[in-house]
Structure formats: structure tokens, C-alpha cells
CSV table of C-alpha atoms in Angstrom, one decimal:
chain,number,residue,atom,x,y,z
A,6,MET,CA,-10.1,-67.9,41.5
A,7,ASP,CA,-12.7,-65.6,39.9
A,8,GLN,CA,-11.6,-62.9,42.3
A,9,ALA,CA,-8.0,-63.5,41.4
A,10,ILE,CA,-8.8,-63.1,37.7
A,11,VAL,CA,-10.9,-60.0,38.3
A,12,ALA,CA,-8.1,-58.6,40.4
A,13,GLY,CA,-5.6,-59.4,37.7
A,14,VAL,CA,-7.7,-57.9,35.0
A,15,SER,CA,-8.3,-54.9,37.2
A,16,ALA,CA,-4.6,-54.5,37.8
A,17,VAL,CA,-3.8,-54.8,34.1
A,18,GLY,CA,-6.6,-52.4,33.3
A,19,GLY,CA,-5.4,-50.0,35.9
A,20,THR,CA,-1.8,-50.3,34.5
A,21,VAL,CA,-3.0,-49.7,31.0
A,22,ILE,CA,-5.1,-46.7,32.0
A,23,GLY,CA,-2.2,-45.3,34.0
A,24,ALA,CA,0.2,-45.8,31.1
A,25,LEU,CA,-2.3,-44.2,28.7
A,26,GLY,CA,-2.7,-41.3,31.1
A,27,ALA,CA,1.1,-40.9,31.4
A,28,VAL,CA,1.4,-40.7,27.7
A,29,PHE,CA,-1.7,-38.8,26.7
A,30,GLY,CA,-2.0,-36.6,29.7
A,31,PRO,CA,1.1,-34.5,28.8
A,32,LEU,CA,0.1,-34.6,25.1
A,33,LEU,CA,-3.4,-33.2,26.0
A,34,ALA,CA,-1.8,-30.6,28.2
A,35,GLN,CA,0.6,-29.7,25.4
A,36,ARG,CA,-2.2,-29.4,22.9
A,37,ARG,CA,-4.2,-27.2,25.3
A,38,THR,CA,-1.2,-24.9,25.6
A,39,GLN,CA,-0.7,-24.8,21.9
A,40,ASP,CA,-4.4,-24.0,21.3
A,41,HIS,CA,-4.1,-21.2,23.8
A,42,GLU,CA,-0.9,-19.9,22.1
A,43,ARG,CA,-2.6,-20.2,18.7
A,44,ARG,CA,-5.6,-18.2,20.1
A,45,THR,CA,-3.3,-15.6,21.7
A,46,LEU,CA,-1.3,-15.3,18.4
A,47,THR,CA,-4.5,-14.8,16.5
A,48,ASP,CA,-5.6,-12.1,18.9
A,49,ARG,CA,-2.2,-10.4,18.6
A,50,ASP,CA,-2.3,-10.8,14.8
A,51,VAL,CA,-5.7,-9.0,14.7
A,52,ARG,CA,-4.4,-6.2,16.9
A,53,GLU,CA,-1.2,-5.8,14.8
A,54,ALA,CA,-3.2,-5.9,11.5
A,55,LEU,CA,-5.5,-3.3,12.9
A,56,GLU,CA,-2.6,-1.1,13.9
A,57,ILE,CA,-1.0,-1.4,10.4
A,58,THR,CA,-4.4,-0.6,8.9
A,59,ALA,CA,-4.7,2.5,11.1
A,60,HIS,CA,-1.2,3.5,10.1
A,61,LEU,CA,-2.1,3.1,6.4
A,62,ARG,CA,-5.3,5.1,6.9
A,63,THR,CA,-3.5,7.9,8.8
A,64,ALA,CA,-0.8,8.2,6.1
A,65,GLY,CA,-3.5,8.4,3.4
A,66,ALA,CA,-5.3,11.1,5.4
A,67,MET,CA,-2.1,13.0,5.9
A,68,TRP,CA,-1.4,12.8,2.1
A,69,GLU,CA,-4.9,14.2,1.4
A,70,ARG,CA,-4.4,17.0,4.0
A,71,ASP,CA,-1.1,18.0,2.6
A,72,MET,CA,-2.4,18.0,-0.9
A,73,ARG,CA,-5.3,20.2,0.0
A,74,ARG,CA,-3.1,22.5,2.0
A,75,VAL,CA,-0.7,23.0,-0.9
A,76,LEU,CA,-3.6,23.5,-3.3
A,77,ARG,CA,-5.0,26.2,-1.0
A,78,ASP,CA,-1.5,27.8,-0.6
A,79,ILE,CA,-1.0,28.1,-4.3
A,80,ARG,CA,-4.5,29.4,-4.9
A,81,VAL,CA,-4.0,32.3,-2.4
A,82,GLY,CA,-0.5,33.1,-3.8
A,83,ARG,CA,1.7,31.6,-1.2
A,84,SER,CA,4.9,30.0,-2.5
A,85,VAL,CA,5.3,26.3,-2.1
A,86,ASP,CA,8.8,24.7,-2.2
A,87,LEU,CA,8.6,21.9,-4.8
A,88,ARG,CA,11.4,19.9,-3.1
A,89,GLU,CA,9.5,19.9,0.3
A,90,PHE,CA,6.3,18.9,-1.5
A,91,ASP,CA,8.0,16.0,-3.2
A,92,ASP,CA,9.8,14.9,0.0
A,93,SER,CA,6.5,14.9,1.9
A,94,MET,CA,4.5,13.1,-0.8
A,95,ARG,CA,7.3,10.5,-1.2
A,96,SER,CA,7.5,9.9,2.5
A,97,LEU,CA,3.7,9.4,2.9
A,98,GLU,CA,3.5,7.2,-0.2
A,99,GLN,CA,6.3,5.1,1.2
A,100,GLU,CA,4.6,4.7,4.5
A,101,MET,CA,1.4,3.6,2.8
A,102,ARG,CA,3.3,1.1,0.6
A,103,GLN,CA,5.1,-0.3,3.6
A,104,SER,CA,1.9,-0.7,5.5
A,105,VAL,CA,0.3,-2.6,2.5
A,106,ASN,CA,3.4,-4.9,2.3
A,107,ARG,CA,3.2,-5.6,6.0
A,108,LEU,CA,-0.5,-6.5,5.8
A,109,VAL,CA,0.4,-9.3,3.4
A,110,ALA,CA,2.2,-11.1,6.3
A,111,TYR,CA,-1.2,-11.4,8.0
A,112,ARG,CA,-2.8,-13.0,4.9
A,113,LEU,CA,-4.4,-9.8,3.9
A,114,HIS,CA,-3.8,-9.7,0.2
A,115,VAL,CA,-4.8,-6.2,-0.9
A,116,SER,CA,-1.6,-5.0,-2.5
A,117,ARG,CA,-2.9,-5.3,-6.1
A,118,GLN,CA,-6.1,-3.5,-5.3
A,119,VAL,CA,-4.1,-0.8,-3.5
A,120,SER,CA,-1.5,-0.2,-6.1
A,121,GLY,CA,-4.0,-0.1,-8.9
A,122,ARG,CA,-6.8,1.8,-7.1
A,123,VAL,CA,-4.9,4.2,-4.8
A,124,PHE,CA,-1.3,4.8,-5.9
A,125,LEU,CA,-2.0,5.6,-9.5
A,126,PRO,CA,-4.6,8.3,-8.8
A,127,MET,CA,-2.3,9.7,-6.1
A,128,GLY,CA,0.6,10.0,-8.5
A,129,ARG,CA,-1.7,11.7,-11.1
A,130,ALA,CA,-2.9,14.2,-8.5
A,131,GLU,CA,0.7,14.9,-7.3
A,132,ASP,CA,1.8,15.4,-10.9
A,133,MET,CA,-0.9,17.9,-11.6
A,134,LEU,CA,-0.1,19.7,-8.3
A,135,ARG,CA,3.6,19.8,-9.2
A,136,GLU,CA,2.6,21.4,-12.5
A,137,ALA,CA,0.6,24.0,-10.6
A,138,ILE,CA,3.5,24.6,-8.2
A,139,SER,CA,5.9,25.2,-11.0
A,140,ASP,CA,3.6,27.6,-12.8
A,141,ALA,CA,1.2,28.9,-10.1
A,142,HIS,CA,0.3,32.1,-12.0
A,143,GLY,CA,-0.1,30.4,-15.4
A,144,SER,CA,-2.2,27.5,-14.2
A,145,PRO,CA,-5.7,27.6,-15.7
A,146,ASP,CA,-8.8,27.2,-13.6
A,147,ALA,CA,-9.4,23.9,-15.2
A,148,LEU,CA,-6.2,22.5,-13.7
A,149,TRP,CA,-7.4,23.6,-10.2
A,150,ARG,CA,-10.6,21.7,-10.7
A,151,GLU,CA,-8.8,18.7,-12.1
A,152,ILE,CA,-6.5,18.6,-9.0
A,153,ALA,CA,-9.5,19.0,-6.6
A,154,ASP,CA,-11.3,16.2,-8.5
A,155,ALA,CA,-8.2,13.9,-8.3
A,156,ILE,CA,-7.9,14.5,-4.6
A,157,ARG,CA,-11.6,13.6,-4.1
A,158,GLU,CA,-11.1,10.5,-6.3
A,159,VAL,CA,-8.3,9.4,-4.0
A,160,TRP,CA,-10.4,10.1,-0.9
A,161,SER,CA,-13.2,7.9,-2.4
A,162,ILE,CA,-10.8,5.1,-3.3
A,163,ARG,CA,-9.2,5.2,0.2
A,164,HIS,CA,-12.6,4.6,1.7
A,165,GLU,CA,-13.3,1.7,-0.7
A,166,LEU,CA,-9.9,0.3,0.5
A,167,ASP,CA,-11.1,0.7,4.1
A,168,GLU,CA,-14.1,-1.5,3.3
A,169,VAL,CA,-11.8,-4.1,1.5
A,170,LEU,CA,-9.4,-4.1,4.5
A,171,VAL,CA,-12.3,-4.6,7.0
A,172,GLN,CA,-13.6,-7.5,4.9
A,173,GLU,CA,-10.2,-9.0,4.6
A,174,ILE,CA,-9.5,-8.8,8.3
A,175,SER,CA,-13.0,-10.1,9.1
A,176,THR,CA,-12.4,-13.1,6.8
A,177,ALA,CA,-8.8,-13.8,7.7
A,178,PHE,CA,-9.4,-13.7,11.5
A,179,GLY,CA,-13.1,-14.6,11.7
A,180,ALA,CA,-13.8,-11.3,13.4
A,181,THR,CA,-16.9,-9.2,12.8
A,182,MET,CA,-15.9,-5.7,12.0
A,183,THR,CA,-17.6,-2.7,10.4
A,184,THR,CA,-16.2,0.3,8.6
A,185,PRO,CA,-16.6,3.8,10.0
A,186,PRO,CA,-19.3,5.9,8.3
A,187,HIS,CA,-17.8,8.1,5.7
A,188,ARG,CA,-18.4,11.8,6.1
A,189,PHE,CA,-19.3,14.0,3.2
A,190,ARG,CA,-16.3,15.9,2.1
A,191,ARG,CA,-16.4,19.5,0.9
A,192,SER,CA,-14.7,20.3,-2.4
A,193,ALA,CA,-11.0,21.3,-2.2
């Protein structure tokens, strides 16, 4: 009878273990799949956030390049079409703003820092350059220096933003990232 009880207990135990395996086995497999998907999504998020950040940085660099080119053109007496200048600046600023807005979807909350620290000095530099375009021959040397200083200020702020973005991405995704070294910029 002891063997019969042991056999019965073993059968019940085997049934319970089998039932638990039937219930928890698929749940465990599903959880592993979800963990893998979550890990894959995070990897994709990091990649997308980095692509958006690169787009933001590229648009900022193009803004700076265009500002410096227009400034040089005016200084050497080339005419600059104000409408083309405005269209170019508006397009680049819009690209930057859209990139900042897209970064918020990845829990990267830099929009207030960007708008206060980048877009206002950009607008100020653009306004001064518009004034110089409108009256290239009557623009005093002080205005040229102010424009060059404003462009340098935006350059500096853009690199501060790079550091903020790297910190935000590192924190949000648990990644270890570094900013590229900043090169010394010559005056405009």
C-alpha cells in the first residue's frame, strides 16, 4: 500500500507539474519574446534618436555655413537675395524644430533648452544679417562684428546642446555615449 500511495502521489505530482508546465511554459516563452522585443525596440529607439540628433546637428551646421557664406558675400560686395536667404533660414530652422519635436517621442525633453538657448540667438543673428543684406554699403563695421559674434554664440550653444542630447540619450536608454571633441572655430 505504501507503494500505491507513493505512486498515487507521484502521479498527482506529475499531473500538477505537467499542468503548471502547460500554463507557465507558454507564459514564460511569451515573456521571453516580449523581453526580446522590448530590447529590440530599445535598440531601434536609440538608433532613431541618434539619427534625429544627427539631422538636428546637420541642419544647425548648415545654418551656420549659410550664415557665414552670406556674411562673406556681403562683405566682398556680392549681392544676396533677401527672399532666398529667408527661405533658406526658415527651412533650416523648421528642420531643427521638427527634429527637436521628434526627440520628445523618445523621452528626450530638450525642447525648452533648445528654444531658449538656440533659436532666439539664431533669430537675432538672422535679423542682423537681414539688416546688412538690406543696406550692405551702409552697414557699419560694428554690425559685421556683432553678426560674427552672434554666429559664434549659436555655434557655442549648438555644442552645449550636443552635450545635453548625449546626456539625455545616455540617461534615457542607459547607453554610454560621449560628445565629439569641439574644434576651435575661426572668426567669421
